[in-house]
């Protein structure tokens, strides 16, 4: 794929524009990021960002929900909004000829959402149904219990959907206040990739967003410090399978230990050849499913490992899960194992930047996270530079006493006493 990345260009109102030219495919993808995301929520208003994302395409001052859908679907384009822990996002993809119209529609949605009461009532009910459905999923219940132990009142510990109580109490004015406070030009990144020149892309962004004025108040996010509790929380459910989940506080993406922990995450939980899968499922037959993950976060992250196991194996599974994570502090990863992890991780990373949508997503994400385009190169270099000693030091530093969340039958929970 022939592509060229623009210099970082900032419009007069603070919008950062990134453009990747790819004339070989007649498709353009754009990602409009805003800093903040679920990080701006309080426990009383948890779920606000998700509700705003769900409603934003349901009507503007000019268009109804149906009119927006017709404009998008009539040309085979895609347009949607979503929220994440650290950002809010509008995505769109279309053929080159229709890109300007879709970008203008996206600007209308971002700048003038109407949040109609009828749509709000419907979305509130649908969200509450989703919350109730999640409470029937053991993995979700276990993770929510772990999140509370990991973060306390920090927004990372909230469910992205919110709670039945918080969602029921969210009002249209809450959505309007959220939009006015956090969806603003000086916190916006527009990342475009596809069959378009840099000059043409910038001109289109100027037309769509150039006259958007920033609110007078400054942009601030005030979050409490994570309150990690290395405790055990359990939830009894009459099921033959238990879910065992452990979590260790881990550093943000800006930490010098980030690359080493990405290697550990790959080593322990990435795929059928990972350490957890081979040791706990293939060799010992303890796991229905087993994995580990380390999310990329602006604030304190977490290293989580989990296993689904038969009720009578719950205690053994917990011991095995902790052992495989914490053994890295005393048993160094081998040179061959490290080489395999690097190859797997960097291969997957490269494959994740093939389409225009993926390219626009990755570069825009780096920018809104404050990492800059150079992080694309820096990440690869940091992974390549990780040594066996780096992995062991990271394990020694972060894999102490974990928070533990278990869901299962009374028989399963009895094994933890």
XYZ file of N, CA and C in Angstrom, residues 45-279:
705
model
N -23.297 9.494 37.285
C -23.664 9.665 35.876
C -22.928 8.665 34.981
N -22.584 7.520 35.522
C -21.936 6.507 34.698
C -22.889 6.050 33.597
N -22.334 5.817 32.422
C -23.141 5.477 31.265
C -23.496 6.674 30.406
N -23.148 7.891 30.870
C -23.487 9.111 30.129
C -22.837 9.141 28.751
N -21.567 8.782 28.675
C -20.848 8.841 27.399
C -21.420 7.831 26.412
N -21.719 6.634 26.895
C -22.323 5.617 26.031
C -23.678 6.082 25.527
N -24.485 6.676 26.396
C -25.804 7.148 25.989
C -25.677 8.272 24.960
N -24.723 9.173 25.155
C -24.500 10.252 24.195
C -24.103 9.694 22.833
N -23.211 8.702 22.829
C -22.781 8.099 21.566
C -23.953 7.413 20.860
N -24.795 6.743 21.636
C -25.929 6.028 21.053
C -26.944 6.982 20.445
N -27.087 8.171 21.041
C -28.123 9.107 20.608
C -27.655 10.122 19.573
N -26.362 10.273 19.411
C -25.864 11.369 18.587
C -26.314 11.270 17.138
N -26.467 10.066 16.634
C -26.903 9.899 15.237
C -28.428 9.799 15.109
N -29.156 10.070 16.183
C -30.612 9.936 16.168
C -31.330 11.255 15.876
N -30.587 12.271 15.492
C -31.245 13.520 15.147
C -30.348 14.721 15.407
N -30.459 15.720 14.534
C -29.736 16.989 14.695
C -30.746 18.120 14.517
N -30.268 19.346 14.573
C -31.166 20.487 14.376
C -31.722 20.521 12.954
N -31.050 19.836 12.016
C -31.485 19.847 10.612
C -32.108 18.531 10.162
N -31.660 17.408 10.738
C -32.082 16.111 10.216
C -32.683 15.239 11.311
N -33.669 14.451 10.916
C -34.215 13.438 11.821
C -33.348 12.192 11.760
N -33.627 11.264 12.650
C -32.890 10.005 12.666
C -33.037 9.281 11.335
N -34.254 9.269 10.794
C -34.505 8.595 9.518
C -33.761 9.273 8.375
N -33.742 10.593 8.369
C -33.054 11.330 7.303
C -31.547 11.071 7.336
N -30.985 10.974 8.536
C -29.552 10.653 8.653
C -29.284 9.260 8.107
N -30.112 8.301 8.510
C -29.934 6.921 8.039
C -30.058 6.840 6.525
N -31.009 7.547 5.956
C -31.199 7.513 4.505
C -30.003 8.091 3.767
N -29.441 9.194 4.294
C -28.274 9.802 3.643
C -27.092 8.843 3.632
N -26.901 8.126 4.715
C -25.761 7.204 4.815
C -25.995 5.961 3.963
N -27.159 5.365 4.109
C -27.416 4.076 3.457
C -27.635 4.204 1.955
N -28.124 5.352 1.493
C -28.414 5.512 0.068
C -27.169 5.460 -0.798
N -26.006 5.718 -0.197
C -24.752 5.669 -0.960
C -23.844 4.532 -0.488
N -24.358 3.670 0.382
C -23.568 2.526 0.844
C -22.425 2.888 1.771
N -22.529 4.043 2.425
C -21.479 4.474 3.340
C -21.717 3.883 4.734
N -20.795 4.127 5.632
C -20.985 3.760 7.036
C -20.639 4.955 7.903
N -21.390 5.133 8.975
C -21.158 6.236 9.913
C -21.658 5.806 11.275
N -20.855 6.027 12.303
C -21.263 5.641 13.642
C -20.464 6.358 14.707
N -20.965 6.295 15.926
C -20.282 6.912 17.059
C -20.064 5.863 18.145
N -19.040 6.063 18.931
C -18.756 5.145 20.031
C -17.926 5.868 21.084
N -17.822 5.259 22.245
C -16.991 5.831 23.299
C -16.048 4.769 23.829
N -14.953 5.218 24.400
C -13.968 4.331 24.993
C -13.515 4.932 26.312
N -12.600 4.259 26.977
C -12.147 4.739 28.286
C -11.561 6.139 28.219
N -10.847 6.458 27.113
C -10.105 7.714 27.041
C -10.513 8.629 25.893
N -11.519 8.244 25.113
C -11.914 9.112 24.005
C -13.351 8.842 23.559
N -13.889 9.825 22.816
C -15.172 9.722 22.137
C -14.891 9.764 20.642
N -15.668 9.032 19.829
C -15.278 8.859 18.434
C -16.476 8.827 17.498
N -16.354 9.559 16.377
C -17.250 9.390 15.229
C -16.438 8.823 14.081
N -16.934 7.743 13.472
C -16.244 7.075 12.366
C -17.094 7.145 11.116
N -16.432 7.300 9.978
C -17.166 7.212 8.721
C -16.268 6.639 7.631
N -16.924 6.000 6.651
C -16.212 5.416 5.513
C -17.106 5.493 4.297
N -16.526 5.895 3.172
C -17.300 6.040 1.958
C -16.377 6.024 0.743
N -16.964 5.941 -0.446
C -16.144 6.092 -1.639
C -15.718 7.551 -1.756
N -14.668 7.780 -2.525
C -14.071 9.112 -2.607
C -15.077 10.178 -3.035
N -15.917 9.865 -4.006
C -16.844 10.860 -4.550
C -17.843 11.371 -3.520
N -18.144 10.563 -2.506
C -19.154 10.939 -1.514
C -18.550 11.420 -0.196
N -17.230 11.492 -0.133
C -16.602 11.780 1.150
C -16.975 13.160 1.686
N -16.980 14.163 0.837
C -17.289 15.513 1.312
C -18.685 15.581 1.929
N -19.669 14.967 1.270
C -21.029 14.974 1.812
C -21.091 14.255 3.157
N -20.393 13.138 3.269
C -20.415 12.389 4.526
C -19.687 13.143 5.642
N -18.605 13.825 5.302
C -17.891 14.604 6.314
C -18.762 15.756 6.802
N -19.485 16.398 5.910
C -20.395 17.479 6.310
C -21.530 16.933 7.175
N -22.028 15.744 6.852
C -23.047 15.132 7.695
C -22.477 14.798 9.071
N -21.247 14.261 9.085
C -20.603 13.982 10.361
C -20.433 15.240 11.193
N -20.089 16.349 10.539
C -19.942 17.614 11.256
C -21.272 18.078 11.835
N -22.343 17.908 11.072
C -23.677 18.265 11.564
C -24.029 17.451 12.806
N -23.717 16.176 12.777
C -24.021 15.296 13.908
C -23.202 15.683 15.136
N -21.937 15.973 14.938
C -21.067 16.312 16.067
C -21.355 17.694 16.633
N -21.723 18.617 15.777
C -21.877 19.992 16.227
C -23.291 20.318 16.701
N -24.305 19.641 16.164
C -25.687 20.051 16.453
C -26.607 18.883 16.774
N -26.200 17.953 17.632
C -27.126 16.863 17.968
C -28.327 17.420 18.735
N -29.505 16.867 18.455
C -30.710 17.384 19.117
C -31.111 16.559 20.335
N -30.602 15.343 20.456
C -30.956 14.450 21.561
C -32.471 14.451 21.794
N -33.262 14.056 20.800
C -34.724 14.112 20.944
C -35.225 13.238 22.088
N -36.207 13.754 22.823
C -36.703 13.059 24.011
C -37.238 11.669 23.689
N -37.912 11.538 22.549
C -38.476 10.227 22.197
C -37.371 9.204 21.999
N -36.282 9.609 21.350
C -35.144 8.712 21.142
C -34.421 8.445 22.461
N -34.349 9.448 23.330
C -33.703 9.280 24.633
C -34.439 8.237 25.463
N -35.757 8.322 25.491
C -36.536 7.348 26.265
C -36.297 5.935 25.749
N -36.299 5.784 24.426
C -36.081 4.465 23.830
C -34.693 3.944 24.144
N -33.685 4.786 23.976
C -32.305 4.337 24.189
C -32.048 4.035 25.661
N -32.673 4.786 26.536
C -32.524 4.508 27.964
C -33.058 3.114 28.280
N -34.224 2.771 27.716
C -34.805 1.443 27.955
C -33.925 0.341 27.363
N -33.408 0.575 26.169
C -32.548 -0.423 25.538
C -31.260 -0.626 26.334
N -30.717 0.466 26.853
C -29.488 0.362 27.647
C -29.726 -0.429 28.923
N -30.838 -0.174 29.581
C -31.159 -0.903 30.805
C -31.361 -2.384 30.503
N -31.973 -2.701 29.366
C -32.103 -4.105 28.961
C -30.724 -4.744 28.769
N -29.798 -3.986 28.182
C -28.437 -4.502 27.977
C -27.727 -4.723 29.305
N -27.923 -3.810 30.239
C -27.323 -3.953 31.568
C -27.838 -5.231 32.242
N -29.144 -5.461 32.134
C -29.729 -6.666 32.740
C -29.222 -7.925 32.048
N -29.067 -7.844 30.725
C -28.556 -9.011 29.992
C -27.128 -9.329 30.409
N -26.329 -8.290 30.660
C -24.944 -8.512 31.084
C -24.878 -9.232 32.425
N -25.876 -8.998 33.272
C -25.866 -9.635 34.584
C -26.159 -11.124 34.520
N -26.417 -11.628 33.319
C -26.577 -13.064 33.132
C -25.313 -13.692 32.552
N -24.281 -12.872 32.305
C -23.037 -13.367 31.721
C -21.969 -13.450 32.811
N -21.560 -14.656 33.174
C -20.599 -14.810 34.270
C -19.312 -14.015 34.069
N -18.796 -13.973 32.834
C -17.540 -13.257 32.600
C -17.691 -11.768 32.907
N -18.835 -11.204 32.530
C -19.087 -9.782 32.803
C -19.215 -9.528 34.292
N -19.912 -10.394 34.992
C -20.079 -10.219 36.439
C -18.719 -10.276 37.138
N -17.903 -11.245 36.742
C -16.575 -11.375 37.345
C -15.722 -10.137 37.068
N -15.785 -9.640 35.847
C -14.966 -8.482 35.483
C -15.418 -7.223 36.220
N -16.720 -7.030 36.347
C -17.204 -5.856 37.075
C -16.778 -5.908 38.540
N -16.812 -7.099 39.128
C -16.328 -7.234 40.497
C -14.859 -6.907 40.608
N -14.075 -7.359 39.633
C -12.644 -7.073 39.632
C -12.392 -5.584 39.446
N -13.147 -4.942 38.550
C -12.952 -3.516 38.290
C -13.134 -2.687 39.556
N -14.118 -3.046 40.362
C -14.344 -2.303 41.603
C -13.137 -2.418 42.529
N -12.555 -3.618 42.604
C -11.364 -3.798 43.447
C -10.144 -3.091 42.863
N -10.076 -3.018 41.547
C -8.911 -2.414 40.901
C -8.925 -0.890 40.977
N -10.124 -0.285 40.858
C -10.189 1.159 40.651
C -11.014 1.943 41.661
N -11.872 1.299 42.422
C -12.695 2.061 43.353
C -13.592 3.033 42.617
N -13.498 4.342 42.940
C -14.354 5.361 42.334
C -13.749 5.996 41.094
N -12.614 5.478 40.615
C -12.048 5.990 39.366
C -12.939 5.546 38.206
N -13.145 6.413 37.186
C -14.045 6.057 36.075
C -13.692 4.771 35.354
N -12.442 4.362 35.349
C -12.086 3.095 34.716
C -12.799 1.917 35.376
N -13.239 2.106 36.607
C -13.902 1.025 37.318
C -15.396 0.923 37.056
N -15.960 1.896 36.318
C -17.394 1.881 36.039
C -17.687 0.991 34.838
N -18.870 0.427 34.800
C -19.336 -0.245 33.594
C -19.587 0.806 32.520
N -19.189 0.525 31.287
C -19.373 1.506 30.216
C -20.846 1.810 29.974
N -21.716 0.852 30.254
C -23.155 1.070 30.080
C -23.765 1.841 31.233
N -23.058 1.923 32.362
C -23.625 2.512 33.561
C -24.386 1.478 34.368
N -25.170 1.953 35.319
C -26.031 1.086 36.122
C -27.486 1.417 35.809
N -28.394 0.536 36.217
C -29.818 0.828 35.999
C -30.200 2.164 36.634
N -29.679 2.420 37.835
C -30.023 3.661 38.536
C -29.451 4.876 37.817
N -28.170 4.816 37.449
C -27.558 5.988 36.819
C -28.195 6.288 35.469
N -28.446 5.257 34.668
C -29.043 5.469 33.344
C -30.471 5.996 33.473
N -31.220 5.480 34.434
C -32.599 5.939 34.646
C -32.650 7.424 34.988
N -31.597 7.916 35.641
C -31.589 9.309 36.095
C -30.935 10.273 35.114
N -30.337 9.758 34.035
C -29.711 10.650 33.061
C -30.783 11.409 32.281
N -30.565 12.701 32.098
C -31.547 13.559 31.434
C -30.988 14.107 30.130
N -31.861 14.696 29.349
C -31.431 15.348 28.123
C -30.442 16.475 28.438
N -30.675 17.184 29.538
C -29.759 18.266 29.894
C -28.363 17.728 30.205
N -28.275 16.548 30.795
C -26.968 15.920 31.030
C -26.236 15.701 29.712
N -26.960 15.259 28.696
C -26.363 15.024 27.384
C -25.921 16.336 26.742
N -26.765 17.361 26.846
C -26.415 18.672 26.295
C -25.175 19.226 26.992
N -25.110 19.110 28.312
C -23.952 19.602 29.066
C -22.685 18.840 28.685
N -22.808 17.509 28.532
C -21.657 16.702 28.118
C -21.152 17.158 26.757
N -22.071 17.331 25.833
C -21.684 17.740 24.480
C -20.982 19.092 24.496
N -21.555 20.050 25.205
C -20.992 21.402 25.218
C -19.630 21.441 25.905
N -19.462 20.622 26.924
C -18.234 20.672 27.723
C -17.078 19.902 27.093
N -17.365 18.737 26.505
C -16.278 17.849 26.115
C -16.117 17.634 24.606
N -17.159 17.816 23.825
C -17.008 17.674 22.372
C -16.734 19.056 21.804
N -15.472 19.389 21.689
C -15.050 20.754 21.379
C -13.822 20.707 20.474
N -13.631 21.738 19.661
C -12.542 21.711 18.675
C -11.150 21.542 19.272
N -10.878 22.179 20.396
C -9.511 22.121 20.916
C -9.154 20.775 21.530
N -10.118 19.839 21.574
C -9.849 18.477 22.033
C -10.129 17.457 20.934
N -10.131 17.911 19.678
C -10.552 17.078 18.551
C -9.384 16.731 17.642
N -9.384 15.509 17.165
C -8.421 15.033 16.171
C -9.204 14.448 15.015
N -8.950 14.916 13.794
C -9.557 14.351 12.597
C -8.472 13.602 11.837
N -8.615 12.285 11.752
C -7.637 11.438 11.076
C -8.295 10.856 9.831
N -7.688 11.122 8.658
C -8.263 10.717 7.371
C -7.249 9.856 6.624
N -7.730 8.775 6.027
C -6.867 7.905 5.229
C -7.619 7.462 3.990
N -6.968 7.572 2.814
C -7.615 7.106 1.599
C -7.217 7.874 0.367
N -8.056 7.800 -0.628
C -7.783 8.368 -1.944
C -8.102 9.862 -1.952
N -7.261 10.625 -1.302
C -7.457 12.069 -1.195
C -6.112 12.735 -0.931
N -5.914 13.907 -1.514
C -4.661 14.625 -1.280
C -4.719 15.316 0.075
N -3.558 15.621 0.588
C -3.486 16.287 1.886
C -4.180 17.641 1.820
N -3.908 18.425 0.786
C -4.500 19.757 0.672
C -6.020 19.677 0.577
N -6.518 18.727 -0.216
C -7.961 18.591 -0.373
C -8.620 18.163 0.933
N -8.003 17.246 1.649
C -8.559 16.793 2.923
C -8.623 17.935 3.933
N -7.573 18.712 4.021
C -7.547 19.824 4.971
C -8.609 20.863 4.609
N -8.782 21.118 3.308
C -9.804 22.073 2.875
C -11.197 21.596 3.274
N -11.450 20.302 3.150
C -12.760 19.761 3.524
C -12.983 19.861 5.031
N -11.956 19.571 5.828
C -12.083 19.685 7.283
C -12.318 21.142 7.672
N -11.631 22.056 7.018
C -11.840 23.480 7.270
C -13.286 23.874 6.987
N -13.820 23.385 5.865
C -15.197 23.716 5.513
C -16.176 23.168 6.544
N -15.934 21.941 7.014
C -16.863 21.282 7.927
C -16.754 21.787 9.364
N -15.526 22.076 9.803
C -15.309 22.368 11.226
C -14.581 23.681 11.508
N -14.110 24.382 10.476
C -13.249 25.541 10.691
C -13.877 26.667 11.476
N -15.207 26.855 11.372
C -15.861 27.951 12.092
C -16.456 27.508 13.424
N -16.138 26.298 13.859
C -16.640 25.793 15.153
C -15.868 26.470 16.272
N -16.561 27.143 17.158
C -15.914 27.890 18.230
C -15.814 27.056 19.506
N -14.743 27.265 20.241
C -14.561 26.574 21.514
C -15.386 27.246 22.607
N -15.884 26.451 23.575
C -16.559 27.066 24.729
C -15.575 27.888 25.543
N -16.093 28.764 26.353
C -15.225 29.677 27.111
C -14.506 28.973 28.253
N -15.135 27.962 28.858
C -14.487 27.309 29.991
C -13.351 26.418 29.514
N -12.351 26.261 30.362
C -11.198 25.437 30.027
C -11.577 23.953 30.117
N -10.794 23.113 29.440
C -11.041 21.664 29.423
C -10.293 21.029 30.581
N -11.028 20.395 31.490
C -10.400 19.736 32.635
C -11.063 18.383 32.866
N -10.256 17.422 33.282
C -10.763 16.120 33.711
C -10.205 15.868 35.105
N -11.087 15.820 36.075
C -10.670 15.604 37.459
C -11.137 14.220 37.901
N -10.215 13.305 38.005
C -10.572 11.946 38.407
C -9.879 11.591 39.719
N -10.551 10.837 40.586
C -9.890 10.369 41.803
C -8.812 9.347 41.468
N -7.864 9.198 42.344
C -6.831 8.202 42.133
C -7.434 6.803 42.251
N -6.955 5.855 41.439
C -7.442 4.478 41.592
C -7.182 3.970 43.001
N -8.145 3.243 43.537
C -8.024 2.715 44.895
C -7.955 1.198 44.818
N -6.745 0.676 44.605
C -6.567 -0.762 44.425
C -6.710 -1.499 45.742
N -7.533 -2.557 45.715
C -7.736 -3.397 46.889
C -7.389 -4.842 46.531
N -6.277 -5.363 47.039
C -5.879 -6.749 46.725
C -6.698 -7.751 47.531
N -8.000 -7.785 47.250
C -8.935 -8.616 48.005
C -9.592 -9.642 47.092
N -10.394 -10.499 47.686
C -11.176 -11.491 46.947
C -12.647 -11.103 47.011
N -13.302 -11.048 45.845
C -14.739 -10.828 45.796
C -15.359 -12.009 45.052
N -16.486 -12.493 45.567
C -17.127 -13.669 44.962
C -18.596 -13.370 44.656
N -19.123 -14.134 43.723
C -20.544 -14.032 43.373
C -21.043 -15.447 43.125
N -22.015 -15.858 43.906
C -22.519 -17.220 43.761
C -23.560 -17.294 42.655
N -23.382 -18.241 41.754
C -24.319 -18.471 40.663
C -24.378 -19.972 40.408
N -25.564 -20.479 40.240
C -25.738 -21.921 40.074
C -25.344 -22.334 38.660
N -24.064 -22.631 38.494
C -23.534 -22.994 37.187
C -22.432 -24.023 37.362
N -22.216 -24.845 36.346
C -21.181 -25.877 36.443
C -19.787 -25.319 36.140
N -19.739 -24.129 35.537
C -18.450 -23.517 35.216
C -18.203 -22.320 36.121
N -16.997 -22.234 36.629
C -16.594 -21.074 37.430
C -15.696 -20.177 36.585
N -15.798 -18.875 36.825
C -14.896 -17.914 36.217
C -13.984 -17.369 37.305
N -12.686 -17.501 37.087
C -11.687 -17.000 38.025
C -10.900 -15.906 37.316
N -10.830 -14.726 37.929
C -10.179 -13.587 37.290
C -9.264 -12.900 38.299
N -8.041 -12.615 37.885
C -7.105 -11.915 38.755
C -6.617 -10.654 38.046
N -6.331 -9.615 38.826
C -5.887 -8.356 38.237
C -4.783 -7.705 39.051
N -3.778 -7.209 38.338
C -2.663 -6.485 38.943
C -2.643 -5.057 38.401
N -2.441 -4.039 39.245
C -2.289 -2.684 38.719
C -1.098 -2.627 37.770
N -1.269 -1.957 36.654
C -0.220 -1.877 35.639
C -0.124 -0.435 35.138
N 1.001 -0.063 34.555
C 1.216 1.339 34.209
C 0.494 1.775 32.940
N 0.431 3.080 32.754
C -0.172 3.666 31.564
C 0.735 3.478 30.355
N 0.239 3.896 29.211
C 0.979 3.754 27.955
C 2.266 4.579 27.947
N 2.349 5.589 28.784
C 3.546 6.447 28.801
C 4.692 5.877 29.630
N 4.463 4.741 30.296
C 5.488 4.154 31.163
C 6.601 3.490 30.355
N 7.834 3.563 30.827
C 8.919 2.822 30.178
C 8.755 1.309 30.277
N 7.851 0.847 31.149
C 7.596 -0.593 31.287
C 6.482 -1.080 30.361
N 5.879 -0.175 29.596
C 4.731 -0.532 28.749
C 5.085 -1.660 27.775
N 6.205 -1.551 27.085
C 6.573 -2.546 26.073
C 6.795 -3.918 26.702
N 7.474 -3.951 27.846
C 7.733 -5.239 28.499
C 6.436 -5.929 28.906
N 5.468 -5.148 29.394
C 4.191 -5.746 29.786
C 3.367 -6.171 28.582
N 3.520 -5.489 27.442
C 2.871 -5.962 26.216
C 3.457 -7.314 25.793
N 4.756 -7.481 25.972
C 5.391 -8.773 25.696
C 4.837 -9.844 26.632
N 4.712 -9.523 27.923
C 4.193 -10.490 28.891
C 2.747 -10.869 28.552
N 1.946 -9.891 28.165
C 0.567 -10.161 27.780
C 0.505 -11.116 26.583
N 1.385 -10.893 25.626
C 1.460 -11.777 24.462
C 1.906 -13.173 24.874
N 2.920 -13.248 25.704
C 3.471 -14.527 26.157
C 2.426 -15.346 26.919
N 1.697 -14.689 27.823
C 0.760 -15.417 28.672
C -0.576 -15.701 28.002
N -1.101 -14.744 27.222
C -2.487 -14.875 26.824
C -2.851 -14.706 25.370
N -1.874 -14.611 24.477
C -2.189 -14.328 23.078
C -2.196 -15.607 22.234
N -3.377 -16.207 22.075
C -3.512 -17.311 21.138
C -3.353 -18.702 21.734
N -3.450 -19.699 20.852
C -3.416 -21.099 21.264
C -2.029 -21.569 21.671
N -0.993 -20.796 21.332
C 0.368 -21.164 21.727
C 0.822 -20.420 22.976
N -0.057 -19.622 23.570
C 0.327 -18.841 24.746
C 0.564 -19.741 25.956
N 1.317 -19.238 26.892
C 1.686 -20.002 28.086
C 0.461 -20.469 28.872
N -0.494 -19.580 29.101
C -1.673 -19.961 29.876
C -2.469 -21.054 29.173
N -2.633 -20.935 27.872
C -3.405 -21.929 27.127
C -2.707 -23.290 27.160
N -1.405 -23.297 26.915
C -0.666 -24.560 26.860
C -0.606 -25.219 28.229
N -0.264 -24.453 29.257
C -0.060 -25.043 30.587
C -1.367 -25.410 31.275
